[in-house]
PDB file of C-alpha atoms in Angstrom:
ATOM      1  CA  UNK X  38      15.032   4.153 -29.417  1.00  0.00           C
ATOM      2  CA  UNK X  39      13.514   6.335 -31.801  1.00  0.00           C
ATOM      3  CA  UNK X  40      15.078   9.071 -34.206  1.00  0.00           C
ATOM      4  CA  UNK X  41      13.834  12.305 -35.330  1.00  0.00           C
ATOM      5  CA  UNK X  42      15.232  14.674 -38.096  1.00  0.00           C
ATOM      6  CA  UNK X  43      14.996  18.163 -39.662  1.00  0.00           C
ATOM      7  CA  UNK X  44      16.335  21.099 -41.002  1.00  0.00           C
ATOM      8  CA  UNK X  45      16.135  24.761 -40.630  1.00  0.00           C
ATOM      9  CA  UNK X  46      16.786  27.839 -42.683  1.00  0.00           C
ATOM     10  CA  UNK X  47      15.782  26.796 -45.703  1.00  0.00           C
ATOM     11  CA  UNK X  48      13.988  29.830 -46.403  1.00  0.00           C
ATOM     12  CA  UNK X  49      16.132  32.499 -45.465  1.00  0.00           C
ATOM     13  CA  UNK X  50      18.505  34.668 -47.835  1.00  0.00           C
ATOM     14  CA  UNK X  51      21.868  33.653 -46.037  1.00  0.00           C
ATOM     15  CA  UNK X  52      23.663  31.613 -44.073  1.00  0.00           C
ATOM     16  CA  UNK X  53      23.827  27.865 -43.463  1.00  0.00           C
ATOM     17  CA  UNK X  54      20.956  25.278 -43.485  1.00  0.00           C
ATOM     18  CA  UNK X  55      20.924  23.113 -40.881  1.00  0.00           C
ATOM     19  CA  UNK X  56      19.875  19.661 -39.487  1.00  0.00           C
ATOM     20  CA  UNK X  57      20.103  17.909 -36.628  1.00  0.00           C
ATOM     21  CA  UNK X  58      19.257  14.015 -35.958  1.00  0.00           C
ATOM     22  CA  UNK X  59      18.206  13.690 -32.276  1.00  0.00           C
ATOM     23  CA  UNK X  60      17.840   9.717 -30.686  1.00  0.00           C
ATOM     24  CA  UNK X  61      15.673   9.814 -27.459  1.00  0.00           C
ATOM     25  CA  UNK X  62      15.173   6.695 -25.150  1.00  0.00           C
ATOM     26  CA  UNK X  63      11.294   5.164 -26.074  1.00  0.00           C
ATOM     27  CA  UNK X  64       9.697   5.584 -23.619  1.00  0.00           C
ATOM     28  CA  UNK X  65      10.388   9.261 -23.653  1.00  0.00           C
ATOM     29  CA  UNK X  66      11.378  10.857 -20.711  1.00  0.00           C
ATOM     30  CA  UNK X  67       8.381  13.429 -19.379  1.00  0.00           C
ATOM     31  CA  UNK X  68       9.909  16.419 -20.493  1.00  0.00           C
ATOM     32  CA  UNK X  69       9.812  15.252 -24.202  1.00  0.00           C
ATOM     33  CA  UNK X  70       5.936  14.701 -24.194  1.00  0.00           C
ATOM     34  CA  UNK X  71       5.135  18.070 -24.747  1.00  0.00           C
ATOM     35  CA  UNK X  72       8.036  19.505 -26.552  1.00  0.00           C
ATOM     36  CA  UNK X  73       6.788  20.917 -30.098  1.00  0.00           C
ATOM     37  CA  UNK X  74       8.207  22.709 -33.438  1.00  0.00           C
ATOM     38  CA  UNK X  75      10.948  25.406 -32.653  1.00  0.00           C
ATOM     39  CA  UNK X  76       9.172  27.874 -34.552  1.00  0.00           C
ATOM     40  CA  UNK X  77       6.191  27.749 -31.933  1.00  0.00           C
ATOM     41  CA  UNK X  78       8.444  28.203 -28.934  1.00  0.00           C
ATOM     42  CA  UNK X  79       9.785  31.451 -27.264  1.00  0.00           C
ATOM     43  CA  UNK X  80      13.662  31.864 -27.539  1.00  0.00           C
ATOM     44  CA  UNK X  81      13.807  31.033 -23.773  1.00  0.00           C
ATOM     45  CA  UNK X  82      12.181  27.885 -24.095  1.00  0.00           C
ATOM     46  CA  UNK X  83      13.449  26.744 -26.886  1.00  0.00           C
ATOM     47  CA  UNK X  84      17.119  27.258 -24.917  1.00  0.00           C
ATOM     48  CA  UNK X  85      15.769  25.156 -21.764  1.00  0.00           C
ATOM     49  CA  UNK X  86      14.212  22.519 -24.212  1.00  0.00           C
ATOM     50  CA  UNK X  87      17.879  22.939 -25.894  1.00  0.00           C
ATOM     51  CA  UNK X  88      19.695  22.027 -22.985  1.00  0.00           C
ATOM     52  CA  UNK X  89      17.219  19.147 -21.570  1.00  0.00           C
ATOM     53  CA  UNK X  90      17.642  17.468 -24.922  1.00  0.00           C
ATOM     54  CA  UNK X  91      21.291  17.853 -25.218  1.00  0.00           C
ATOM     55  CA  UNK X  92      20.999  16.177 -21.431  1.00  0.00           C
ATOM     56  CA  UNK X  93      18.855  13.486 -21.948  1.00  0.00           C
ATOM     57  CA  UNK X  94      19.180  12.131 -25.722  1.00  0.00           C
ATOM     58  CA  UNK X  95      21.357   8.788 -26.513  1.00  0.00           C
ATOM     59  CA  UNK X  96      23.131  10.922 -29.460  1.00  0.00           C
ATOM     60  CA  UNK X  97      22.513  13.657 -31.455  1.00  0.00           C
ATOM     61  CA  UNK X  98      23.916  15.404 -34.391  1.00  0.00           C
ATOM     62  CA  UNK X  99      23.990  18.623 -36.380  1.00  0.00           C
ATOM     63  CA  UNK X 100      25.316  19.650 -39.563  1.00  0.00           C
ATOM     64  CA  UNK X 101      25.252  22.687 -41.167  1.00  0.00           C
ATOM     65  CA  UNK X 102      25.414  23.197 -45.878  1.00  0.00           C
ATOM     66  CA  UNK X 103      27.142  25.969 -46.589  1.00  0.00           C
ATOM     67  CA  UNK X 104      25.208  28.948 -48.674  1.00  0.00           C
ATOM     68  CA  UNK X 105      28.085  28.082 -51.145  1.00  0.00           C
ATOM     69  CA  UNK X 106      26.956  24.293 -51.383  1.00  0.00           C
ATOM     70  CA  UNK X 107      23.584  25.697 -51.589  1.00  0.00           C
ATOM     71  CA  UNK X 108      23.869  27.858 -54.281  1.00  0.00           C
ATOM     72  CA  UNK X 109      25.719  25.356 -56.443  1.00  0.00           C
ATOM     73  CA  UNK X 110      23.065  21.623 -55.626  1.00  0.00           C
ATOM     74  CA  UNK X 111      19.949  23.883 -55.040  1.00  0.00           C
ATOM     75  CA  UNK X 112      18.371  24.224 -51.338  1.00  0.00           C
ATOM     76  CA  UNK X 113      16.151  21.171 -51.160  1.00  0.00           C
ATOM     77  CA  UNK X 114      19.543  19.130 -52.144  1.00  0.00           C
ATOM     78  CA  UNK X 115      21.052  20.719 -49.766  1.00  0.00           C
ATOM     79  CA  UNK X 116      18.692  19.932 -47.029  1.00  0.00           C
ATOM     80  CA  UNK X 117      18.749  16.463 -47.985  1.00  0.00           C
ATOM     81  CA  UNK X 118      21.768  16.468 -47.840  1.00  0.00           C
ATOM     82  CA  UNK X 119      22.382  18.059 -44.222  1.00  0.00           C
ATOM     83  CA  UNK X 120      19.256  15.973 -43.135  1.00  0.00           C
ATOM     84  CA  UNK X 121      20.932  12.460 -44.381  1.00  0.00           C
ATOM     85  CA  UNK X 122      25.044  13.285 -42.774  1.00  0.00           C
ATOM     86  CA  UNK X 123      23.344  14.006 -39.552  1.00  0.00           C
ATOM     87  CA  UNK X 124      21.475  10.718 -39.670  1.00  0.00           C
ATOM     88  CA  UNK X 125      24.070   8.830 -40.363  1.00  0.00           C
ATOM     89  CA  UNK X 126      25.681  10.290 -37.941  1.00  0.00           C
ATOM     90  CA  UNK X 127      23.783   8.854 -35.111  1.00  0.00           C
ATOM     91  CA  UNK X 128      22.158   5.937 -37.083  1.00  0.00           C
ATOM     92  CA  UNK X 129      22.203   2.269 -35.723  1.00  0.00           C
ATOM     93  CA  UNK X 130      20.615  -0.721 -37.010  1.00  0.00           C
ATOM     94  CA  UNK X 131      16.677  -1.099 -36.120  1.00  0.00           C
ATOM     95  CA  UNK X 132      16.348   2.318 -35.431  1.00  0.00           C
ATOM     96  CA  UNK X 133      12.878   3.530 -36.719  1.00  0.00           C
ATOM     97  CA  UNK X 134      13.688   7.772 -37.493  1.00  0.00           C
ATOM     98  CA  UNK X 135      11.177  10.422 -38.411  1.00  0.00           C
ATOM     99  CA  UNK X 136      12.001  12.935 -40.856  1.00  0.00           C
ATOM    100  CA  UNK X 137      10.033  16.077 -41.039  1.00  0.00           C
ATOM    101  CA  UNK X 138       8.393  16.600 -44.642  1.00  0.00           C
ATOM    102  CA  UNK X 139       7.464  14.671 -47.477  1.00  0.00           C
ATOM    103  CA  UNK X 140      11.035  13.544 -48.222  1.00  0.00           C
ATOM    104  CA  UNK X 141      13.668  10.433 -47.261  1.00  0.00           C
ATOM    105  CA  UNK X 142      17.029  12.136 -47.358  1.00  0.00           C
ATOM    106  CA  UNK X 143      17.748   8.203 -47.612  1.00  0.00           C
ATOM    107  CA  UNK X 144      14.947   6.960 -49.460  1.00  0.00           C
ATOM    108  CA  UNK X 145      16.549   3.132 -49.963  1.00  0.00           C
ATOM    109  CA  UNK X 146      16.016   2.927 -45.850  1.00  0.00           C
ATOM    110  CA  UNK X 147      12.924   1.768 -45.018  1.00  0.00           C
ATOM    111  CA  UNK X 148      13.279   2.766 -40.952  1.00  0.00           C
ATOM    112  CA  UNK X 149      13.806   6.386 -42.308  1.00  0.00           C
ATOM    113  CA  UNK X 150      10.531   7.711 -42.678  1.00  0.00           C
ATOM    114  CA  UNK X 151       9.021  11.167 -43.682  1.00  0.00           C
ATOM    115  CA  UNK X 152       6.276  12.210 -41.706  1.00  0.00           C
ATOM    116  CA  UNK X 153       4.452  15.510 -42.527  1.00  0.00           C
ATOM    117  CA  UNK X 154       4.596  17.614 -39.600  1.00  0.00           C
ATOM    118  CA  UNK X 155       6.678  15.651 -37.712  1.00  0.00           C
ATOM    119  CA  UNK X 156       7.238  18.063 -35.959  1.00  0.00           C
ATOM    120  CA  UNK X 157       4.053  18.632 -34.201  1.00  0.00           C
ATOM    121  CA  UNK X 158       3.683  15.547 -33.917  1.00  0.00           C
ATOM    122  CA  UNK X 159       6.972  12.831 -33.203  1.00  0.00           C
ATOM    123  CA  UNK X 160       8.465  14.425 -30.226  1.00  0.00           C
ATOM    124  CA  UNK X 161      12.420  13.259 -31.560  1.00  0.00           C
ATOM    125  CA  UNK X 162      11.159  15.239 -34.722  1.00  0.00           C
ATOM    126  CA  UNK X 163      10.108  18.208 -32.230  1.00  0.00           C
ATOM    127  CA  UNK X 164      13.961  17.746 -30.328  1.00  0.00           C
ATOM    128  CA  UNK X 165      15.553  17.621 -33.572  1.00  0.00           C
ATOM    129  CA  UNK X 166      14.112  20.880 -35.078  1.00  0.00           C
ATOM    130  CA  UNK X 167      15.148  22.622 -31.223  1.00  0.00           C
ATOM    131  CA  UNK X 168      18.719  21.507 -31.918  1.00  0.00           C
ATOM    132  CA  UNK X 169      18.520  22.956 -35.238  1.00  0.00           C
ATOM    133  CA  UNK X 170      17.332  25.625 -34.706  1.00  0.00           C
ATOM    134  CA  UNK X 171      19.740  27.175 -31.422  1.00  0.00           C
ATOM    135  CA  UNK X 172      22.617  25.896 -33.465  1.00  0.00           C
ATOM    136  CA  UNK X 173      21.192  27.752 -36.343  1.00  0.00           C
ATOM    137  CA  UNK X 174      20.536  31.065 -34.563  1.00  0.00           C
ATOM    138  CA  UNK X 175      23.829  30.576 -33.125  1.00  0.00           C
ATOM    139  CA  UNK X 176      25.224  30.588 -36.419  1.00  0.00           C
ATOM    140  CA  UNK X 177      23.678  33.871 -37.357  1.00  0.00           C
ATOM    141  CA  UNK X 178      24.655  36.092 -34.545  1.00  0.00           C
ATOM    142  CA  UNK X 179      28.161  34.597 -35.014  1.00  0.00           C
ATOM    143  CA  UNK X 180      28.006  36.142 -38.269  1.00  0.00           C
ATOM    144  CA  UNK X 181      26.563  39.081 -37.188  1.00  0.00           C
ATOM    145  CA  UNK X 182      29.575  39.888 -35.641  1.00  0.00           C
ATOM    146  CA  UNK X 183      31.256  39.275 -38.936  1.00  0.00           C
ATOM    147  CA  UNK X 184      29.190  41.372 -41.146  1.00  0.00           C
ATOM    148  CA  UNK X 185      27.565  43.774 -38.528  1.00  0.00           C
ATOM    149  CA  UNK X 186      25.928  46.008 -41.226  1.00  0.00           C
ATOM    150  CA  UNK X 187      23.003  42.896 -41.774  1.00  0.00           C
ATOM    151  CA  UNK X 188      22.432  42.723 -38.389  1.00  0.00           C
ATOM    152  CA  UNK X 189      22.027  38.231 -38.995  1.00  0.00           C
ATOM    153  CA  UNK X 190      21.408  38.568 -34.886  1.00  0.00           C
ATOM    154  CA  UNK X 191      17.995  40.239 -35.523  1.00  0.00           C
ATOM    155  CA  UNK X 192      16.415  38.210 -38.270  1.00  0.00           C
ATOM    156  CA  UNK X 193      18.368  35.021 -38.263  1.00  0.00           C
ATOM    157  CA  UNK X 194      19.012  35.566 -42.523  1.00  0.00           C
ATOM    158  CA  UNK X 195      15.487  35.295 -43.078  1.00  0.00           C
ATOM    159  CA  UNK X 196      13.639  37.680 -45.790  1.00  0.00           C
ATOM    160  CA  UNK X 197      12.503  40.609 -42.595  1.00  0.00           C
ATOM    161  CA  UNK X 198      11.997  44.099 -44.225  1.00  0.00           C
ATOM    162  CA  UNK X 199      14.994  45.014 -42.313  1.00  0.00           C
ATOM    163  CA  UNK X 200      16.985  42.592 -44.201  1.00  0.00           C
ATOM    164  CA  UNK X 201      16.170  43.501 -47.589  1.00  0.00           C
ATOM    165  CA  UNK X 202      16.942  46.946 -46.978  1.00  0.00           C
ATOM    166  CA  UNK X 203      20.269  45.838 -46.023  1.00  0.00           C
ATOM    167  CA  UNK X 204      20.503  44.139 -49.251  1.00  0.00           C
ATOM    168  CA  UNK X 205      19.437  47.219 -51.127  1.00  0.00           C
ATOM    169  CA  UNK X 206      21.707  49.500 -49.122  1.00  0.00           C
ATOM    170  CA  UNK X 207      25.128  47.131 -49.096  1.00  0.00           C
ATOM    171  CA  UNK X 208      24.362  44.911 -51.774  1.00  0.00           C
ATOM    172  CA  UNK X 209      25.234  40.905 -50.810  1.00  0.00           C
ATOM    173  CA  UNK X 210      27.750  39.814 -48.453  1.00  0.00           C
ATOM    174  CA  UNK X 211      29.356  36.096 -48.568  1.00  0.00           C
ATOM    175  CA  UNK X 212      27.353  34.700 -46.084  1.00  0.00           C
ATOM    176  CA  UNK X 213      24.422  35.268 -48.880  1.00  0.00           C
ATOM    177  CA  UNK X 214      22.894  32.423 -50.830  1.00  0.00           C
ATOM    178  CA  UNK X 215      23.307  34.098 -54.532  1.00  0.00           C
ATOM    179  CA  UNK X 216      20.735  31.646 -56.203  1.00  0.00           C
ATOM    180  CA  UNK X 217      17.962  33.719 -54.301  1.00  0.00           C
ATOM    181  CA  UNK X 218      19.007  37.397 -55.597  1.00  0.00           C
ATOM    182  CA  UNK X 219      15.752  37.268 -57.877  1.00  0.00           C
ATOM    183  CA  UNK X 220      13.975  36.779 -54.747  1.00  0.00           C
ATOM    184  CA  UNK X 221      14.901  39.851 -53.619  1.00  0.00           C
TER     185      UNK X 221
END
């Protein structure tokens, strides 16, 4: 069995940040040999891919830092922090996991190992960041509903035009990560 991890939203103005630990059967299954990064699959796909994993995978996890937790431990903590609950979530002994980025959230673990685009190129990486992300965009158009005037549905609380001139025009809402106002 192999493990993959990582986070999404670290970037964006508001909302959570969220990770997921994924632990696929080695070998994988067919449908996980050509599975990639989120970011580089439509919506659609990424849903299917959502599903199939969901399906398929031994366990998987997700948890989600608040933007207050994020604004008070700074947002690499807090993706450490999302990236090592979720792996303990699903951890058992002897299981090698692949964390995307340069990083151990559990560095004393020598079976938890960063790998620098991970994932591109560990396909439980590649499921991991899928999870993530749907739960993540999930997230946002829950919030949407919420706070309509920020329209989280469109742009997921990432830094669009349209989302600064929301900003501008209403000023922050509490689904906002205050420790990037100077970004702004």
């Amino acid at each position: 069995m192999i493990c993959g991890c990582d986070e999404v939203g670290r970037g964006c103005l508001a909302g959570p940040v969220v990770a997921s630990s994924v632990v696929l059967p080695f070998p994988y299954p067919k449908i996980f040999e050509k599975i990639k990064d989120s970011k580089a699959l439509s919506p659609t796909k990424r849903i299917y891919y959502f599903n199939q994993i969901l399906e398929n995978a031994i366990s998987w996890s997700v948890i989600e830092i608040s933007p207050k937790i994020i604004d008070k431990i700074n947002i690499l903590q807090a993706s450490l922090l999302a990236m090592r609950k979720s792996i303990q979530l699903v951890y058992q002994s002897g299981i090698k996991v692949y964390v995307d980025g340069i990083f151990s959230p559990l560095p004393e673990n020598r079976n938890i190992i960063p790998l620098i685009r991970g994932d591109m190129l560990e396909p439980a990486v590649s499921a991991a960041s899928i999870v993530a992300k749907v739960y993540r965009d999930r997230v946002m158009s829950k919030l949407s509903y919420f706070e309509p005037r920020y329209h989280f549905h469109l742009h997921k609380g990432y830094p669009t035009k349209k989302h600064k001139e929301m900003i501008s025009k209403y000023g922050i809402s509490k689904y906002h990560r205050v420790t990037f106002r100077s970004e702004r």
